[in-house]
mmCIF file of N, CA and C and ligand atoms in Angstrom:
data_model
loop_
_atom_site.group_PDB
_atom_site.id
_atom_site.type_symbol
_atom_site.label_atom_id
_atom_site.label_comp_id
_atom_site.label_asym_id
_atom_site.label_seq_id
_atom_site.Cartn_x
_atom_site.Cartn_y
_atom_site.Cartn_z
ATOM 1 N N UNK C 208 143.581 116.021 82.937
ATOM 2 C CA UNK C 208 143.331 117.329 82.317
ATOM 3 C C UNK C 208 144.143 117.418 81.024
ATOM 4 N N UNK C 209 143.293 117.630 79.515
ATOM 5 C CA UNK C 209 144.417 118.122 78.900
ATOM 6 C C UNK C 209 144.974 119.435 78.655
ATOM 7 N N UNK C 210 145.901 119.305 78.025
ATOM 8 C CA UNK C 210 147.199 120.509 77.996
ATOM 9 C C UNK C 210 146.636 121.386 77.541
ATOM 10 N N UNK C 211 146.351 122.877 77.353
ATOM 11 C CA UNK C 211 145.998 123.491 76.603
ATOM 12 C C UNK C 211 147.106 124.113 75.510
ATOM 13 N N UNK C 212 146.795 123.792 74.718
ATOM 14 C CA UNK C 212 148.354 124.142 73.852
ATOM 15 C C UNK C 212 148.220 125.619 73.417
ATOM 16 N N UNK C 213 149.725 126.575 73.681
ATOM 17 C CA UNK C 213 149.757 127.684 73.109
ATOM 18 C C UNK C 213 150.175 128.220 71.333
ATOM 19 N N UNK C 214 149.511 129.162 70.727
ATOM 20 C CA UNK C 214 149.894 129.293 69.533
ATOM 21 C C UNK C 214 151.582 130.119 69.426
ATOM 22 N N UNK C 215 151.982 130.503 70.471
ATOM 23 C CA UNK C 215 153.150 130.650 70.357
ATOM 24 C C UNK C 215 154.394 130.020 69.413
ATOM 25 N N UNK C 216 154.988 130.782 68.319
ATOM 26 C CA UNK C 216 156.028 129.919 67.839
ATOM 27 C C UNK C 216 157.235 129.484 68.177
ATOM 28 N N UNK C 217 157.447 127.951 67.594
ATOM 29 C CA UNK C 217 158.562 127.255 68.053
ATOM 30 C C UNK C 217 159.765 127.271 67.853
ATOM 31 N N UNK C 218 160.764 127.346 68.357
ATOM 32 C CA UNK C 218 162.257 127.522 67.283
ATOM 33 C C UNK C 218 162.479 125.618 67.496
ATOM 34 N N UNK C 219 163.648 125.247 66.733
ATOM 35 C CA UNK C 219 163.848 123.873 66.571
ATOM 36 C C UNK C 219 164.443 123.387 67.734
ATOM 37 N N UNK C 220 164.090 122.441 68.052
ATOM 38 C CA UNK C 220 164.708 121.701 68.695
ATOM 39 C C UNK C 220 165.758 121.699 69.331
ATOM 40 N N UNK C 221 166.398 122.641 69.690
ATOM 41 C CA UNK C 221 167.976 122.071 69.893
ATOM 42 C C UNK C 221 168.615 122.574 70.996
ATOM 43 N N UNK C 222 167.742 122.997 72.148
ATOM 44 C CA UNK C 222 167.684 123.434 73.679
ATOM 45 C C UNK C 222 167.953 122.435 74.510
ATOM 46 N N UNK C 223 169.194 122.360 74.862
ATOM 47 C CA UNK C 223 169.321 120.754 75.541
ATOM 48 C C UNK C 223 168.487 120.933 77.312
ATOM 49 N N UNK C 224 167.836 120.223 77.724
ATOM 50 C CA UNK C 224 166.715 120.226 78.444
ATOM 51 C C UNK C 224 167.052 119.368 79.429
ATOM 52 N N UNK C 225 167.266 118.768 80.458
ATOM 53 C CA UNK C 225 167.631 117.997 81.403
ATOM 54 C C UNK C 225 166.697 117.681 82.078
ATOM 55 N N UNK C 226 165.781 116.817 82.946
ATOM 56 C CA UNK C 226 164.751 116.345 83.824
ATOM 57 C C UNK C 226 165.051 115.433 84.577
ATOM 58 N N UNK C 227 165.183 115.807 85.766
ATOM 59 C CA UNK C 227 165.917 115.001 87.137
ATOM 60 C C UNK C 227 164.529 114.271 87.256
ATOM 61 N N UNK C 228 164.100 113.050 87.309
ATOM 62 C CA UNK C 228 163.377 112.550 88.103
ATOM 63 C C UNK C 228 162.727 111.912 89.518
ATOM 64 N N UNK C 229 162.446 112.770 90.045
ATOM 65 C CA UNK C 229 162.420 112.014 91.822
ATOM 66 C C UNK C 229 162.405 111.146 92.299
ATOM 67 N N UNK C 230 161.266 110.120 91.336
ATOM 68 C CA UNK C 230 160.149 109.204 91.639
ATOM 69 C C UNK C 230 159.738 108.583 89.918
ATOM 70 N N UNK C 231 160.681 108.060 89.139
ATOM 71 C CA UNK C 231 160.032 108.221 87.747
ATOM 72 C C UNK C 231 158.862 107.039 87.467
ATOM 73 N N UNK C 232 159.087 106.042 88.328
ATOM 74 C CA UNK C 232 158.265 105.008 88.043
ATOM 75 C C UNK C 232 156.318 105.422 87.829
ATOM 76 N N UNK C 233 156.102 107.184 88.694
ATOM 77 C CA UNK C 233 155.161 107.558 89.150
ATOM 78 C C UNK C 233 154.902 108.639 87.723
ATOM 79 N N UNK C 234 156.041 108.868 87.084
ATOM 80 C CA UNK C 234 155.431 109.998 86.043
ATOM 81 C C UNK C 234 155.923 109.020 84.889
ATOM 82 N N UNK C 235 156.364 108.029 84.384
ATOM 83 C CA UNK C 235 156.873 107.660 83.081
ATOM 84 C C UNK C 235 156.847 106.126 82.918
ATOM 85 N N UNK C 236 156.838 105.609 81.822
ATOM 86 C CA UNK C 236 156.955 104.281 81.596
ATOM 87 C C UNK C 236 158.891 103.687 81.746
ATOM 88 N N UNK C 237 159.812 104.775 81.410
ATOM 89 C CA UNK C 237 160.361 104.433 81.166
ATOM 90 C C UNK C 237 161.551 104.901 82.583
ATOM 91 N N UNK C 238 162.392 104.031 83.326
ATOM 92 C CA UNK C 238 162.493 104.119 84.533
ATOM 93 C C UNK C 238 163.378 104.793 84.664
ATOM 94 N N UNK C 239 164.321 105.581 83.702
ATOM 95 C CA UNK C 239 165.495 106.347 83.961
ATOM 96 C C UNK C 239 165.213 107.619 84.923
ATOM 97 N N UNK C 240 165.793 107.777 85.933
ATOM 98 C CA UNK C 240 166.150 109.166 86.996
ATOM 99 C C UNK C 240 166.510 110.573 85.863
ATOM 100 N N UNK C 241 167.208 110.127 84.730
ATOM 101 C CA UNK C 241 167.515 111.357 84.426
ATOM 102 C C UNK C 241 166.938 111.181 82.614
ATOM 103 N N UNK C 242 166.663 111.918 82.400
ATOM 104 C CA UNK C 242 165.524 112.026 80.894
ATOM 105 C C UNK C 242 166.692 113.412 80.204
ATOM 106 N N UNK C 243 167.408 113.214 79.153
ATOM 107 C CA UNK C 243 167.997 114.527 78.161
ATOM 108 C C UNK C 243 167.153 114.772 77.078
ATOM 109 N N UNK C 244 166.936 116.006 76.896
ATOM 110 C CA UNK C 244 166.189 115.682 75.978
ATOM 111 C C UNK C 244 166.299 117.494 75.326
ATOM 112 N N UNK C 245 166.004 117.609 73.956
ATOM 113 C CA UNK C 245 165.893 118.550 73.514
ATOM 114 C C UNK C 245 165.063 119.156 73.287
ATOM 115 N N UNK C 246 164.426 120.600 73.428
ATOM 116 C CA UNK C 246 163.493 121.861 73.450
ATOM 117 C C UNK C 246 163.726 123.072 72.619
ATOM 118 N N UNK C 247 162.360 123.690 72.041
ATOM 119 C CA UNK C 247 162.452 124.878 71.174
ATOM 120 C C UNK C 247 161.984 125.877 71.565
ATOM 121 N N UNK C 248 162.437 127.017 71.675
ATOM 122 C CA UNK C 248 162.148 128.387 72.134
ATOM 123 C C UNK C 248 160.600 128.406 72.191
ATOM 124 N N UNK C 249 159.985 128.614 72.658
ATOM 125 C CA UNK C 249 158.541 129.088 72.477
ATOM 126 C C UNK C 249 157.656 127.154 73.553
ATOM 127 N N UNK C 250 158.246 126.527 73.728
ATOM 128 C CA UNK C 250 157.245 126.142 74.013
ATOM 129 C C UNK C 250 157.739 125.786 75.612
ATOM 130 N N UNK C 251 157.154 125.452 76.484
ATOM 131 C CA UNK C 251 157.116 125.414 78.094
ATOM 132 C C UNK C 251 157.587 123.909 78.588
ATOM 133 N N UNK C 252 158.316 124.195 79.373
ATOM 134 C CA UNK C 252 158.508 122.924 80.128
ATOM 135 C C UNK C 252 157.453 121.864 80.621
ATOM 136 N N UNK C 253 156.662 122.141 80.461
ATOM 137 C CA UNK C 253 155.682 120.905 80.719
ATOM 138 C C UNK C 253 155.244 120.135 79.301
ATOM 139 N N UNK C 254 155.355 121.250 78.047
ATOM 140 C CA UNK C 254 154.913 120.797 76.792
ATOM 141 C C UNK C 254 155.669 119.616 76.675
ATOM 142 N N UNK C 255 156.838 120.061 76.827
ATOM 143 C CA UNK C 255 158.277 119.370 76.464
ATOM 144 C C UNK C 255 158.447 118.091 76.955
ATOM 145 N N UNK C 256 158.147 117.847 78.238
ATOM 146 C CA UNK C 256 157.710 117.199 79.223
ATOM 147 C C UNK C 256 156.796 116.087 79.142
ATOM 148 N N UNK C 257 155.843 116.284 78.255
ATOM 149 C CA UNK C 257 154.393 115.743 78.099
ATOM 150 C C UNK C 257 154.678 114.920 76.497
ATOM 151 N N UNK C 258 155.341 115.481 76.165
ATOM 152 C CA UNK C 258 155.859 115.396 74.731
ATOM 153 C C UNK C 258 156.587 113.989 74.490
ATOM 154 N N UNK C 259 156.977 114.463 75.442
ATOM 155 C CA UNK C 259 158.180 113.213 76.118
ATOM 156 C C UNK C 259 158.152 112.494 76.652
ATOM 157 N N UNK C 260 156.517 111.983 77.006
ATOM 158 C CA UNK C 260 156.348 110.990 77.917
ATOM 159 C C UNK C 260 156.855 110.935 79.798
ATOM 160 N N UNK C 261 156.688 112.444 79.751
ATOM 161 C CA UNK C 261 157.011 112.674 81.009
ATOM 162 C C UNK C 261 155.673 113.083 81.900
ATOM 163 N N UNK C 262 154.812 112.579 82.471
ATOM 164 C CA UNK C 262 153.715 112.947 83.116
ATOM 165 C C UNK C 262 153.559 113.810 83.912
ATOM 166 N N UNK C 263 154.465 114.573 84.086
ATOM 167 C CA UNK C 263 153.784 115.415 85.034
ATOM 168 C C UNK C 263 152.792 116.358 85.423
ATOM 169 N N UNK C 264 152.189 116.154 86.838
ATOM 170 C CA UNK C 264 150.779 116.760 86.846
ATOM 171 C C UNK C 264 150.351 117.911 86.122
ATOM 172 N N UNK C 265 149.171 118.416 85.835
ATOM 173 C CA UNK C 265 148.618 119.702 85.373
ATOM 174 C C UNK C 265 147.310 120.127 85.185
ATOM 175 N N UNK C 266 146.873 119.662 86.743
ATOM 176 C CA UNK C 266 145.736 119.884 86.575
ATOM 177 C C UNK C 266 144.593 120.891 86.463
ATOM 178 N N UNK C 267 145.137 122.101 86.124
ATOM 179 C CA UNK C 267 144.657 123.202 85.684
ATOM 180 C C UNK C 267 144.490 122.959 83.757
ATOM 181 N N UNK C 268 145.894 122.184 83.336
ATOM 182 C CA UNK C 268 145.656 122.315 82.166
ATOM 183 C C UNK C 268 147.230 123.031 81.716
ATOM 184 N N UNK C 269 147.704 123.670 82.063
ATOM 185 C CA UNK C 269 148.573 124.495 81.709
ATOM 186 C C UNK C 269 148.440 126.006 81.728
ATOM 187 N N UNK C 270 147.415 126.687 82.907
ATOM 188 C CA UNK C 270 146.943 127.970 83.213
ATOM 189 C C UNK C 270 147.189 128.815 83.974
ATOM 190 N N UNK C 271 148.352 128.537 84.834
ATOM 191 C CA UNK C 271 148.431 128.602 86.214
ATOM 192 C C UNK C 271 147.644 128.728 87.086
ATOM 193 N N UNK C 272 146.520 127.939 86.952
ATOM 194 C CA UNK C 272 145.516 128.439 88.172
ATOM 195 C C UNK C 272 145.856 126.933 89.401
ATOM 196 N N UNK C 273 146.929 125.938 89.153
ATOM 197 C CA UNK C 273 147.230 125.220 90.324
ATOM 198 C C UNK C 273 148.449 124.847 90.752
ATOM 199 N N UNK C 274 148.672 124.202 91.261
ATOM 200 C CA UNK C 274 150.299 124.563 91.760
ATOM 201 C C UNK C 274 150.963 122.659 91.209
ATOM 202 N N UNK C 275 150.051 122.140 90.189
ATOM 203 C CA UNK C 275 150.594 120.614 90.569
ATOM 204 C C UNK C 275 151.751 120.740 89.281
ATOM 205 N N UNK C 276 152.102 121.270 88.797
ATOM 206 C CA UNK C 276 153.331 121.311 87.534
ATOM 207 C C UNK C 276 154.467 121.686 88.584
ATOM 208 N N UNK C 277 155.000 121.545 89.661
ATOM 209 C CA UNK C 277 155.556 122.377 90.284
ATOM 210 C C UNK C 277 157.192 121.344 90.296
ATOM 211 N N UNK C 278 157.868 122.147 89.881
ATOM 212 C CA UNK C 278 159.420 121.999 89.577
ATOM 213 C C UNK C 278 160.354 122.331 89.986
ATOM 214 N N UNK C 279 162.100 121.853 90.422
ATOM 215 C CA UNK C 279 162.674 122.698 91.077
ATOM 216 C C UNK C 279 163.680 123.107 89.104
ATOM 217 N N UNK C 280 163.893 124.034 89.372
ATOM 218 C CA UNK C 280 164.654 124.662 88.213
ATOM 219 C C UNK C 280 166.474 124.640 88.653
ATOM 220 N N UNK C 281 167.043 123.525 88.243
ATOM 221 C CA UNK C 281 168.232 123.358 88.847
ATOM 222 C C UNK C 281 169.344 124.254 88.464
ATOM 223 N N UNK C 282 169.482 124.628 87.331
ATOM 224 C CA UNK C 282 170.229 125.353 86.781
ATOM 225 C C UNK C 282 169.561 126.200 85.647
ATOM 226 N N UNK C 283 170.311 126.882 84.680
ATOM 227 C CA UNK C 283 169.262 127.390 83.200
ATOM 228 C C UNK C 283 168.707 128.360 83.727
ATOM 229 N N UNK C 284 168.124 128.587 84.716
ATOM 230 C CA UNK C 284 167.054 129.839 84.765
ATOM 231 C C UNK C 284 166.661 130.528 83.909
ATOM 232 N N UNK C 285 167.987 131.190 83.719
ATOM 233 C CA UNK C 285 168.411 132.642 82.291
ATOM 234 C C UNK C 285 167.471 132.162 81.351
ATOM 235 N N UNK C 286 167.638 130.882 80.686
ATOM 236 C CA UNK C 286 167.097 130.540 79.606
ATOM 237 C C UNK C 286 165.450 130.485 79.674
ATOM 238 N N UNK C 287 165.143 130.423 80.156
ATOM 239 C CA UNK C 287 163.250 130.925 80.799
ATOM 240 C C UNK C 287 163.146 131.858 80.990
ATOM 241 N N UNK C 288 161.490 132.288 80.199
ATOM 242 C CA UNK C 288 160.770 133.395 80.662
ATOM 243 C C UNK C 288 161.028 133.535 82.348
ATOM 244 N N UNK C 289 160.826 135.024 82.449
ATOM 245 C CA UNK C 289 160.593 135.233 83.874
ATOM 246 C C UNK C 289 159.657 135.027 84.322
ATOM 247 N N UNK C 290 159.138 134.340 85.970
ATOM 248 C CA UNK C 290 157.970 134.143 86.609
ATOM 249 C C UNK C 290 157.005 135.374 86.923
ATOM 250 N N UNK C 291 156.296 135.339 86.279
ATOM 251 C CA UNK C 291 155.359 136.869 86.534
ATOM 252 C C UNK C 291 154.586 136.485 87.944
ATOM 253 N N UNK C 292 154.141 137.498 87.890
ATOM 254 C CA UNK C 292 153.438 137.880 89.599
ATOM 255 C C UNK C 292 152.515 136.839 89.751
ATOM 256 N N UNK C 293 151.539 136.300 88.721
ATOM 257 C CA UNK C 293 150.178 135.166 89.136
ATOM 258 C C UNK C 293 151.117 133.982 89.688
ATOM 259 N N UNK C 294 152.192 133.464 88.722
ATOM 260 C CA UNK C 294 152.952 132.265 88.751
ATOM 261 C C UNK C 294 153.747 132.617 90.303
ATOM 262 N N UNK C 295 154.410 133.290 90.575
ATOM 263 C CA UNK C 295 155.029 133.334 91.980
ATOM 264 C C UNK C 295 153.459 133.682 92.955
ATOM 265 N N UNK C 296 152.520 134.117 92.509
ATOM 266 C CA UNK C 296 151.498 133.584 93.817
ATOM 267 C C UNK C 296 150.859 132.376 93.672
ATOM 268 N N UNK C 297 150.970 131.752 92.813
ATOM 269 C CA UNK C 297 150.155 130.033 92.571
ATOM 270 C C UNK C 297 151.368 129.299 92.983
ATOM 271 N N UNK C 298 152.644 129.548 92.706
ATOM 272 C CA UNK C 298 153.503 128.719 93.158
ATOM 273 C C UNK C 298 153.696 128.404 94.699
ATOM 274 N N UNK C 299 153.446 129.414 95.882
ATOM 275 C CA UNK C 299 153.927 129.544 96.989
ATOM 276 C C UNK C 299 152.791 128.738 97.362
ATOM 277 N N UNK C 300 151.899 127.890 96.532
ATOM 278 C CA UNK C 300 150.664 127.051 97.347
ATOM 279 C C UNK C 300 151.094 125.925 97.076
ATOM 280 N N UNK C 301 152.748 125.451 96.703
ATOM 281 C CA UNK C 301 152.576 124.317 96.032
ATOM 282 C C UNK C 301 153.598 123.775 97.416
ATOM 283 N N UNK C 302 153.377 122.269 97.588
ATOM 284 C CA UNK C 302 154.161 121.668 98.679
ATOM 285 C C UNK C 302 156.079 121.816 98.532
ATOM 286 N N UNK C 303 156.593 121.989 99.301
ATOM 287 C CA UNK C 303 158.082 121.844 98.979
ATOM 288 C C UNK C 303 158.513 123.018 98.574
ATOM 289 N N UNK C 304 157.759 124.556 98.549
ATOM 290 C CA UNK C 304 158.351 125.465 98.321
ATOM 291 C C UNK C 304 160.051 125.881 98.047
ATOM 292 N N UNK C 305 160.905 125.993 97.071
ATOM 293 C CA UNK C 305 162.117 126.407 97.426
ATOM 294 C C UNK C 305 162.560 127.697 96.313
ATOM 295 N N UNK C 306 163.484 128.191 96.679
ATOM 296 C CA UNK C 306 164.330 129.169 95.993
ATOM 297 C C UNK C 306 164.109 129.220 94.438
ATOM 298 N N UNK C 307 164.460 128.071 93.983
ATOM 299 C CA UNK C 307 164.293 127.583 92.372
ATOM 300 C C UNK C 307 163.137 127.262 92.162
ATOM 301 N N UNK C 308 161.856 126.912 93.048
ATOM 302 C CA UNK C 308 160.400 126.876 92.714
ATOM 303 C C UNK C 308 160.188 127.561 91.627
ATOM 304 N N UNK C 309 159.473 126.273 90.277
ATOM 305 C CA UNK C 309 158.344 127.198 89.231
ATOM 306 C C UNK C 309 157.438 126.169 88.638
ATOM 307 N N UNK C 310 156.611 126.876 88.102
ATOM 308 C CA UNK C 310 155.656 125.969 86.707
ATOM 309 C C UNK C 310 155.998 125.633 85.997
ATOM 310 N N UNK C 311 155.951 124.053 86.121
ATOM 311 C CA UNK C 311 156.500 123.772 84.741
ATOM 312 C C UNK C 311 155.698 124.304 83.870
ATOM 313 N N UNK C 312 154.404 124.838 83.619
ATOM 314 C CA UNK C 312 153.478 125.265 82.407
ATOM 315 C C UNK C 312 154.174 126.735 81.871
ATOM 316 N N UNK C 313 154.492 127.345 83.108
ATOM 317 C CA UNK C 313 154.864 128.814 82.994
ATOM 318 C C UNK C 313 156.251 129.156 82.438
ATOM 319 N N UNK C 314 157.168 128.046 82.131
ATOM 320 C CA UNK C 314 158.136 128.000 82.296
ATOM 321 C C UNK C 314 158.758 127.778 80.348
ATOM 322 N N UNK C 315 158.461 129.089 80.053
ATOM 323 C CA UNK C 315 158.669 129.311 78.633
ATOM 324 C C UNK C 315 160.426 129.538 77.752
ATOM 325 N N UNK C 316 160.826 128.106 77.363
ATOM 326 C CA UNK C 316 161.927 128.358 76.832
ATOM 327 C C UNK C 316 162.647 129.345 75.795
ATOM 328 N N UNK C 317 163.394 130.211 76.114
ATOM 329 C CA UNK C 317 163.364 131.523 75.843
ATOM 330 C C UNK C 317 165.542 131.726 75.069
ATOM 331 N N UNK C 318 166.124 131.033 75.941
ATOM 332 C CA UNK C 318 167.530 130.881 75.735
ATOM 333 C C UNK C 318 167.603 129.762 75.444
ATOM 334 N N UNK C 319 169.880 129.401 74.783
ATOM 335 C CA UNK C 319 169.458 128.557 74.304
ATOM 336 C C UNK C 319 170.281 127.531 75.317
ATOM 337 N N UNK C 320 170.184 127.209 76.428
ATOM 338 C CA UNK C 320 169.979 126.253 77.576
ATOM 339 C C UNK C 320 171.407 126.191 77.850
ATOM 340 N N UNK C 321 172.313 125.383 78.575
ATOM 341 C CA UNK C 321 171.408 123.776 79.056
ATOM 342 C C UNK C 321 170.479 124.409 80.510
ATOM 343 N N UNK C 322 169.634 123.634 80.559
ATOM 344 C CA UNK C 322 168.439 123.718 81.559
ATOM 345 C C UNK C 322 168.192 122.453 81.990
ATOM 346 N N UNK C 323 168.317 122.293 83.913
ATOM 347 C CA UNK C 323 168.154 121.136 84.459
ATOM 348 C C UNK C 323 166.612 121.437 85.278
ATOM 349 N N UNK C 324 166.257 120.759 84.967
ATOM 350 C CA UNK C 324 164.567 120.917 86.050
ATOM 351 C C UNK C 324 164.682 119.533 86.724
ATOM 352 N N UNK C 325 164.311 119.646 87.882
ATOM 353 C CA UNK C 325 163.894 118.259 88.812
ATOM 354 C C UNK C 325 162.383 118.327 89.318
ATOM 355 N N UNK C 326 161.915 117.130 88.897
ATOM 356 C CA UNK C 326 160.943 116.841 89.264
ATOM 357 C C UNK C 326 160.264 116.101 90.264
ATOM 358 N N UNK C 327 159.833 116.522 91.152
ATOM 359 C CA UNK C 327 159.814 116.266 92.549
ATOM 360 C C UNK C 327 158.933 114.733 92.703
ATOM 361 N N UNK C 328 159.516 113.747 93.596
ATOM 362 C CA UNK C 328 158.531 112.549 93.817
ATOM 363 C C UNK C 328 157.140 112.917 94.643
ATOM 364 N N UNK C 329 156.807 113.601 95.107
ATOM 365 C CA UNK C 329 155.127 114.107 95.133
ATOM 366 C C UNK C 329 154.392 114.601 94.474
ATOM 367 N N UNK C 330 155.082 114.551 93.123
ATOM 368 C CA UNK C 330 154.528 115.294 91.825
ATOM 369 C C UNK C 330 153.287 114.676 91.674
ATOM 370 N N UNK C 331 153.257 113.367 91.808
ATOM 371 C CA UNK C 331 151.997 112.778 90.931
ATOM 372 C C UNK C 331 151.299 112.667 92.370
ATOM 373 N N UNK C 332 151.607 112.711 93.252
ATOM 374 C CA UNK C 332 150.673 112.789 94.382
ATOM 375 C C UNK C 332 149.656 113.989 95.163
ATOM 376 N N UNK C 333 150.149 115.069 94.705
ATOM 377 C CA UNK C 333 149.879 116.329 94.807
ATOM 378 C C UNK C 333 148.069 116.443 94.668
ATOM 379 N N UNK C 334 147.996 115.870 93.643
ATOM 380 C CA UNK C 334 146.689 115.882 93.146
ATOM 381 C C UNK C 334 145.421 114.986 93.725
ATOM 382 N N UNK C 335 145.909 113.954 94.166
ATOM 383 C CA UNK C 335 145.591 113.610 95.135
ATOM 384 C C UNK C 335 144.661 113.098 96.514
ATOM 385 N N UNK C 336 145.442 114.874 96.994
ATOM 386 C CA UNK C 336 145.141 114.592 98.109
ATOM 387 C C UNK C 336 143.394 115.574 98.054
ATOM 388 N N UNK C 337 142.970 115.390 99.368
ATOM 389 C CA UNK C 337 141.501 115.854 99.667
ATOM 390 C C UNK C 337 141.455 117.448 99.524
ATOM 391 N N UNK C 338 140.592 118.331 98.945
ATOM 392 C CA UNK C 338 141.124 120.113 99.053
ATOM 393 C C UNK C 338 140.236 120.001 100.524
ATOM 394 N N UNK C 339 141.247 120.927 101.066
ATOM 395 C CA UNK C 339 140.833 121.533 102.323
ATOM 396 C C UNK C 339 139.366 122.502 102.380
HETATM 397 S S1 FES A 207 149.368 123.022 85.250
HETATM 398 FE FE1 FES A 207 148.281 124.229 86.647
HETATM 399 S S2 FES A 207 149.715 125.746 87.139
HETATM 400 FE FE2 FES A 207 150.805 124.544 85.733
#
């Protein structure tokens, strides 16, 4: 699916961004567990993500209409938009539910960080599987 990109504007670069990897061999070419990397106000953790050669699923596109961007938000919160009501009901369909559960699509850099997201090793499997 591709990304649907938002016209939202960007601030520069300089949001230090953290990405725990679960499983990286499954989202990236490049095998490191932990990815640093820098982000600009306005655009979403999955952009950033994708940007970066970080694969993770999205198979809606970046809409919230599925639960496969699904992230644990390790620290940072503050620095992200808040999860509005669609995103906390698309999220609670996603496997591994926890406390820090979000979209990475939904997940609009807003402060100026540091922000750790982990990305779960069923990420790329999610998609997958058979719909019920
Ligand atoms: S990509 Fe579908 S909800 Fe994020």
């Amino acid at each position: 699916m591709t990304l649907k990109h938002n016209d939202r504007p960007r601030g520069p670069a300089i949001v230090p961004i953290t990405f725990l990897l679960d499983d990286p061999a499954s989202l990236s070419t490049d095998p490191s567990k932990e990815r640093r990397l820098k982000g600009g106000t306005g655009m979403s953790l999955l952009e950033l993500a994708l940007e970066n050669g970080i694969n993770i699923e999205h198979a809606c596109g970046g809409v919230c209409a599925c639960s496969t961007c699904h992230v644990y938000i390790e620290s940072g919160n503050e620095n992200l938009s808040e999860a509005s009501e669609s995103e906390e009901d698309r999220v609670e369909e996603a496997p591994g539910l926890q406390r820090n559960s979000r979209l990475a699509c939904q997940c609009i850099i807003e402060g100026n960080g540091p922000i750790v997201a982990r990305v779960p090793g069923w990420n790329r499997n999610a998609i997958k599987e058979d719909p019920h």
